[in-house]
Amino acid sequence: MQSTAPRWAYLLAHAIPFFVLPSSLWRLGLVFGSSMGMLDATGQPTYIQGFGLKLYVVGLSLVSEALALTSLGLVHRWGEVVPRWIPLIGGRRVAPNAAIIPATLGGLSLIALWTFAMRNAYTDGFLYFTNDFWQYLMVGSYSLLHLWGPALLLLTWSYYRRRTLQPRVNALT
């Protein structure tokens, strides 16, 4: 029996890509030649040098957004039945654990990653910037990533409840 996702889950799934977008845009500023106010150890503006590093940063931004978009599968039909256009498995039911296990591991990993990565972000010695505006812009852009893991876990819980818990049958009737 298929059921639709609750409205809150639908809205949250659609919000997740917007949690990731500010950090992606901030990184793209570096790719397009801005120092984004960052200073190196000598107090000089720091820039991304080389095509390879720029390609890496663009790739990181695109992959981050693509991963964020996968949360939509937890609230849309294609998270329950594989779209028909996919060769060999199109039209088949998605086993609930095929979504629940990776989403749970992903949510927990995101919490660990951003807790570790941003552990010093709210202190003065994190990175050096030309002024407070640039520091606040960077920290603000990346702070939204703290919401990604918990949001994914909430969506996974909702998906689990919808896909695995069967309605109770009253034995007396």
PDB file of C-alpha atoms in Angstrom:
ATOM      1  CA  MET A   1       0.000   0.000   0.000  1.00  0.00           C
ATOM      2  CA  GLN A   2       1.508   3.322  -1.046  1.00  0.00           C
ATOM      3  CA  SER A   3       0.911   6.412   0.985  1.00  0.00           C
ATOM      4  CA  THR A   4       1.943   9.941   0.334  1.00  0.00           C
ATOM      5  CA  ALA A   5       4.544  11.745   2.368  1.00  0.00           C
ATOM      6  CA  PRO A   6       3.339  14.198   5.000  1.00  0.00           C
ATOM      7  CA  ARG A   7       3.404  17.824   3.933  1.00  0.00           C
ATOM      8  CA  TRP A   8       6.210  18.675   6.369  1.00  0.00           C
ATOM      9  CA  ALA A   9       8.404  15.937   4.838  1.00  0.00           C
ATOM     10  CA  TYR A  10       7.634  17.105   1.310  1.00  0.00           C
ATOM     11  CA  LEU A  11       8.594  20.688   2.208  1.00  0.00           C
ATOM     12  CA  LEU A  12      11.725  19.605   4.082  1.00  0.00           C
ATOM     13  CA  ALA A  13      12.917  17.444   1.178  1.00  0.00           C
ATOM     14  CA  HIS A  14      12.542  20.396  -1.157  1.00  0.00           C
ATOM     15  CA  ALA A  15      14.384  22.678   1.294  1.00  0.00           C
ATOM     16  CA  ILE A  16      17.500  20.494   1.581  1.00  0.00           C
ATOM     17  CA  PRO A  17      19.027  21.579  -1.766  1.00  0.00           C
ATOM     18  CA  PHE A  18      18.686  25.172  -0.537  1.00  0.00           C
ATOM     19  CA  PHE A  19      20.670  24.287   2.620  1.00  0.00           C
ATOM     20  CA  VAL A  20      23.543  23.269   0.326  1.00  0.00           C
ATOM     21  CA  LEU A  21      23.253  26.044  -2.267  1.00  0.00           C
ATOM     22  CA  PRO A  22      24.853  28.940  -0.287  1.00  0.00           C
ATOM     23  CA  SER A  23      28.101  27.040   0.320  1.00  0.00           C
ATOM     24  CA  SER A  24      28.196  25.953  -3.319  1.00  0.00           C
ATOM     25  CA  LEU A  25      27.748  29.536  -4.485  1.00  0.00           C
ATOM     26  CA  TRP A  26      30.409  30.732  -2.043  1.00  0.00           C
ATOM     27  CA  ARG A  27      32.904  28.198  -3.442  1.00  0.00           C
ATOM     28  CA  LEU A  28      32.052  29.214  -7.020  1.00  0.00           C
ATOM     29  CA  GLY A  29      33.049  32.768  -6.118  1.00  0.00           C
ATOM     30  CA  LEU A  30      36.543  31.406  -5.521  1.00  0.00           C
ATOM     31  CA  VAL A  31      36.533  29.642  -8.884  1.00  0.00           C
ATOM     32  CA  PHE A  32      35.639  32.856 -10.710  1.00  0.00           C
ATOM     33  CA  GLY A  33      38.619  34.757  -9.348  1.00  0.00           C
ATOM     34  CA  SER A  34      37.445  36.301  -6.089  1.00  0.00           C
ATOM     35  CA  SER A  35      39.382  35.723  -2.891  1.00  0.00           C
ATOM     36  CA  MET A  36      36.024  35.953  -1.083  1.00  0.00           C
ATOM     37  CA  GLY A  37      37.914  38.055   1.452  1.00  0.00           C
ATOM     38  CA  MET A  38      40.200  35.192   2.515  1.00  0.00           C
ATOM     39  CA  LEU A  39      43.776  35.951   3.478  1.00  0.00           C
ATOM     40  CA  ASP A  40      46.768  33.622   3.563  1.00  0.00           C
ATOM     41  CA  ALA A  41      49.250  33.390   6.447  1.00  0.00           C
ATOM     42  CA  THR A  42      51.129  36.469   5.186  1.00  0.00           C
ATOM     43  CA  GLY A  43      47.973  38.605   5.074  1.00  0.00           C
ATOM     44  CA  GLN A  44      47.661  38.549   1.283  1.00  0.00           C
ATOM     45  CA  PRO A  45      44.409  37.670  -0.524  1.00  0.00           C
ATOM     46  CA  THR A  46      44.290  33.989  -1.389  1.00  0.00           C
ATOM     47  CA  TYR A  47      43.020  32.695  -4.704  1.00  0.00           C
ATOM     48  CA  ILE A  48      42.381  29.294  -6.248  1.00  0.00           C
ATOM     49  CA  GLN A  49      45.198  28.610  -8.677  1.00  0.00           C
ATOM     50  CA  GLY A  50      45.169  26.094 -11.499  1.00  0.00           C
ATOM     51  CA  PHE A  51      42.539  24.510 -13.675  1.00  0.00           C
ATOM     52  CA  GLY A  52      42.557  21.218 -11.752  1.00  0.00           C
ATOM     53  CA  LEU A  53      41.711  22.826  -8.421  1.00  0.00           C
ATOM     54  CA  LYS A  54      39.028  24.970 -10.010  1.00  0.00           C
ATOM     55  CA  LEU A  55      37.529  21.890 -11.666  1.00  0.00           C
ATOM     56  CA  TYR A  56      37.585  20.108  -8.290  1.00  0.00           C
ATOM     57  CA  VAL A  57      35.713  22.969  -6.591  1.00  0.00           C
ATOM     58  CA  VAL A  58      33.084  23.100  -9.354  1.00  0.00           C
ATOM     59  CA  GLY A  59      32.742  19.310  -9.163  1.00  0.00           C
ATOM     60  CA  LEU A  60      32.394  19.430  -5.381  1.00  0.00           C
ATOM     61  CA  SER A  61      29.607  21.981  -5.698  1.00  0.00           C
ATOM     62  CA  LEU A  62      27.770  19.971  -8.361  1.00  0.00           C
ATOM     63  CA  VAL A  63      28.107  16.680  -6.481  1.00  0.00           C
ATOM     64  CA  SER A  64      26.923  18.317  -3.240  1.00  0.00           C
ATOM     65  CA  GLU A  65      23.821  19.653  -4.961  1.00  0.00           C
ATOM     66  CA  ALA A  66      23.166  16.316  -6.680  1.00  0.00           C
ATOM     67  CA  LEU A  67      23.396  14.481  -3.358  1.00  0.00           C
ATOM     68  CA  ALA A  68      21.061  17.008  -1.759  1.00  0.00           C
ATOM     69  CA  LEU A  69      18.540  16.412  -4.549  1.00  0.00           C
ATOM     70  CA  THR A  70      18.455  12.674  -3.788  1.00  0.00           C
ATOM     71  CA  SER A  71      16.479  13.516  -0.639  1.00  0.00           C
ATOM     72  CA  LEU A  72      13.522  14.128  -2.956  1.00  0.00           C
ATOM     73  CA  GLY A  73      13.335  10.370  -3.515  1.00  0.00           C
ATOM     74  CA  LEU A  74      12.216   9.986   0.100  1.00  0.00           C
ATOM     75  CA  VAL A  75       8.985  11.870  -0.633  1.00  0.00           C
ATOM     76  CA  HIS A  76       8.306  11.220  -4.333  1.00  0.00           C
ATOM     77  CA  ARG A  77       7.060   8.153  -6.170  1.00  0.00           C
ATOM     78  CA  TRP A  78      10.462   7.461  -7.748  1.00  0.00           C
ATOM     79  CA  GLY A  79      11.698   6.654  -4.237  1.00  0.00           C
ATOM     80  CA  GLU A  80       9.147   3.839  -4.088  1.00  0.00           C
ATOM     81  CA  VAL A  81       9.076   2.567  -7.676  1.00  0.00           C
ATOM     82  CA  VAL A  82      12.074   2.801 -10.023  1.00  0.00           C
ATOM     83  CA  PRO A  83      11.196   5.022 -13.021  1.00  0.00           C
ATOM     84  CA  ARG A  84      10.371   2.973 -16.136  1.00  0.00           C
ATOM     85  CA  TRP A  85      13.039   4.669 -18.252  1.00  0.00           C
ATOM     86  CA  ILE A  86      15.848   3.078 -16.193  1.00  0.00           C
ATOM     87  CA  PRO A  87      17.111  -0.034 -18.022  1.00  0.00           C
ATOM     88  CA  LEU A  88      16.634  -3.493 -16.466  1.00  0.00           C
ATOM     89  CA  ILE A  89      15.038  -2.366 -13.189  1.00  0.00           C
ATOM     90  CA  GLY A  90      12.537   0.258 -14.355  1.00  0.00           C
ATOM     91  CA  GLY A  91       9.067  -0.214 -12.921  1.00  0.00           C
ATOM     92  CA  ARG A  92      10.199  -2.383 -10.015  1.00  0.00           C
ATOM     93  CA  ARG A  93       9.406  -1.579  -6.417  1.00  0.00           C
ATOM     94  CA  VAL A  94      12.294  -0.049  -4.459  1.00  0.00           C
ATOM     95  CA  ALA A  95      13.096  -2.194  -1.440  1.00  0.00           C
ATOM     96  CA  PRO A  96      12.643   0.113   1.571  1.00  0.00           C
ATOM     97  CA  ASN A  97      16.055  -0.748   3.015  1.00  0.00           C
ATOM     98  CA  ALA A  98      17.702   0.226  -0.276  1.00  0.00           C
ATOM     99  CA  ALA A  99      16.751   3.804   0.599  1.00  0.00           C
ATOM    100  CA  ILE A 100      16.613   3.679   4.403  1.00  0.00           C
ATOM    101  CA  ILE A 101      20.119   2.322   5.036  1.00  0.00           C
ATOM    102  CA  PRO A 102      22.041   4.721   2.737  1.00  0.00           C
ATOM    103  CA  ALA A 103      19.924   7.694   3.840  1.00  0.00           C
ATOM    104  CA  THR A 104      20.500   6.913   7.522  1.00  0.00           C
ATOM    105  CA  LEU A 105      24.240   6.449   7.014  1.00  0.00           C
ATOM    106  CA  GLY A 106      24.316   9.611   4.914  1.00  0.00           C
ATOM    107  CA  GLY A 107      22.483  11.663   7.537  1.00  0.00           C
ATOM    108  CA  LEU A 108      24.770  10.444  10.332  1.00  0.00           C
ATOM    109  CA  SER A 109      27.846  11.034   8.153  1.00  0.00           C
ATOM    110  CA  LEU A 110      26.735  14.575   7.337  1.00  0.00           C
ATOM    111  CA  ILE A 111      26.260  15.367  11.025  1.00  0.00           C
ATOM    112  CA  ALA A 112      29.745  14.042  11.813  1.00  0.00           C
ATOM    113  CA  LEU A 113      31.339  15.761   8.804  1.00  0.00           C
ATOM    114  CA  TRP A 114      29.935  19.229   9.417  1.00  0.00           C
ATOM    115  CA  THR A 115      30.407  19.039  13.180  1.00  0.00           C
ATOM    116  CA  PHE A 116      34.088  18.251  12.617  1.00  0.00           C
ATOM    117  CA  ALA A 117      34.651  20.574   9.647  1.00  0.00           C
ATOM    118  CA  MET A 118      33.091  23.588  11.334  1.00  0.00           C
ATOM    119  CA  ARG A 119      34.402  22.911  14.868  1.00  0.00           C
ATOM    120  CA  ASN A 120      36.414  26.138  14.941  1.00  0.00           C
ATOM    121  CA  ALA A 121      34.343  28.200  12.508  1.00  0.00           C
ATOM    122  CA  TYR A 122      32.808  30.297  15.249  1.00  0.00           C
ATOM    123  CA  THR A 123      36.167  31.323  16.725  1.00  0.00           C
ATOM    124  CA  ASP A 124      38.581  34.040  15.625  1.00  0.00           C
ATOM    125  CA  GLY A 125      41.350  31.664  14.557  1.00  0.00           C
ATOM    126  CA  PHE A 126      39.380  29.646  11.994  1.00  0.00           C
ATOM    127  CA  LEU A 127      40.448  31.415   8.797  1.00  0.00           C
ATOM    128  CA  TYR A 128      41.634  34.946   8.166  1.00  0.00           C
ATOM    129  CA  PHE A 129      39.538  37.439   6.256  1.00  0.00           C
ATOM    130  CA  THR A 130      39.954  41.038   5.149  1.00  0.00           C
ATOM    131  CA  ASN A 131      36.963  42.043   7.297  1.00  0.00           C
ATOM    132  CA  ASP A 132      34.056  40.681   9.309  1.00  0.00           C
ATOM    133  CA  PHE A 133      31.630  40.821   6.371  1.00  0.00           C
ATOM    134  CA  TRP A 134      33.554  38.140   4.453  1.00  0.00           C
ATOM    135  CA  GLN A 135      33.957  35.974   7.524  1.00  0.00           C
ATOM    136  CA  TYR A 136      30.236  36.165   8.338  1.00  0.00           C
ATOM    137  CA  LEU A 137      29.349  35.463   4.714  1.00  0.00           C
ATOM    138  CA  MET A 138      31.491  32.330   4.638  1.00  0.00           C
ATOM    139  CA  VAL A 139      30.396  31.028   8.042  1.00  0.00           C
ATOM    140  CA  GLY A 140      26.754  31.820   7.271  1.00  0.00           C
ATOM    141  CA  SER A 141      26.965  30.061   3.914  1.00  0.00           C
ATOM    142  CA  TYR A 142      28.412  26.927   5.457  1.00  0.00           C
ATOM    143  CA  SER A 143      26.339  26.956   8.662  1.00  0.00           C
ATOM    144  CA  LEU A 144      23.220  25.868   6.793  1.00  0.00           C
ATOM    145  CA  LEU A 145      25.006  22.584   6.068  1.00  0.00           C
ATOM    146  CA  HIS A 146      24.496  21.685   9.747  1.00  0.00           C
ATOM    147  CA  LEU A 147      20.795  21.263   8.931  1.00  0.00           C
ATOM    148  CA  TRP A 148      21.331  18.775   6.110  1.00  0.00           C
ATOM    149  CA  GLY A 149      22.103  15.684   8.228  1.00  0.00           C
ATOM    150  CA  PRO A 150      19.270  16.083  10.759  1.00  0.00           C
ATOM    151  CA  ALA A 151      16.811  16.944   7.964  1.00  0.00           C
ATOM    152  CA  LEU A 152      17.821  13.823   6.045  1.00  0.00           C
ATOM    153  CA  LEU A 153      17.346  11.697   9.169  1.00  0.00           C
ATOM    154  CA  LEU A 154      13.855  13.139   9.694  1.00  0.00           C
ATOM    155  CA  LEU A 155      12.941  12.379   6.086  1.00  0.00           C
ATOM    156  CA  THR A 156      14.337   8.871   6.430  1.00  0.00           C
ATOM    157  CA  TRP A 157      12.233   8.292   9.547  1.00  0.00           C
ATOM    158  CA  SER A 158       9.129   9.473   7.687  1.00  0.00           C
ATOM    159  CA  TYR A 159       9.977   7.223   4.714  1.00  0.00           C
ATOM    160  CA  TYR A 160      10.539   4.265   7.065  1.00  0.00           C
ATOM    161  CA  ARG A 161       7.169   4.790   8.750  1.00  0.00           C
ATOM    162  CA  ARG A 162       5.382   5.062   5.413  1.00  0.00           C
ATOM    163  CA  ARG A 163       7.063   2.111   3.729  1.00  0.00           C
ATOM    164  CA  THR A 164       7.567  -0.474   6.481  1.00  0.00           C
ATOM    165  CA  LEU A 165       5.002  -0.045   9.208  1.00  0.00           C
ATOM    166  CA  GLN A 166       1.822  -1.898   8.349  1.00  0.00           C
ATOM    167  CA  PRO A 167      -1.544  -0.671   9.591  1.00  0.00           C
ATOM    168  CA  ARG A 168      -2.701  -2.514  12.683  1.00  0.00           C
ATOM    169  CA  VAL A 169      -5.585  -4.910  12.232  1.00  0.00           C
ATOM    170  CA  ASN A 170      -8.036  -5.198  15.080  1.00  0.00           C
ATOM    171  CA  ALA A 171      -8.246  -8.911  15.967  1.00  0.00           C
ATOM    172  CA  LEU A 172     -11.668  -8.505  17.594  1.00  0.00           C
ATOM    173  CA  THR A 173     -13.494  -7.588  14.400  1.00  0.00           C
TER     174      THR A 173
END
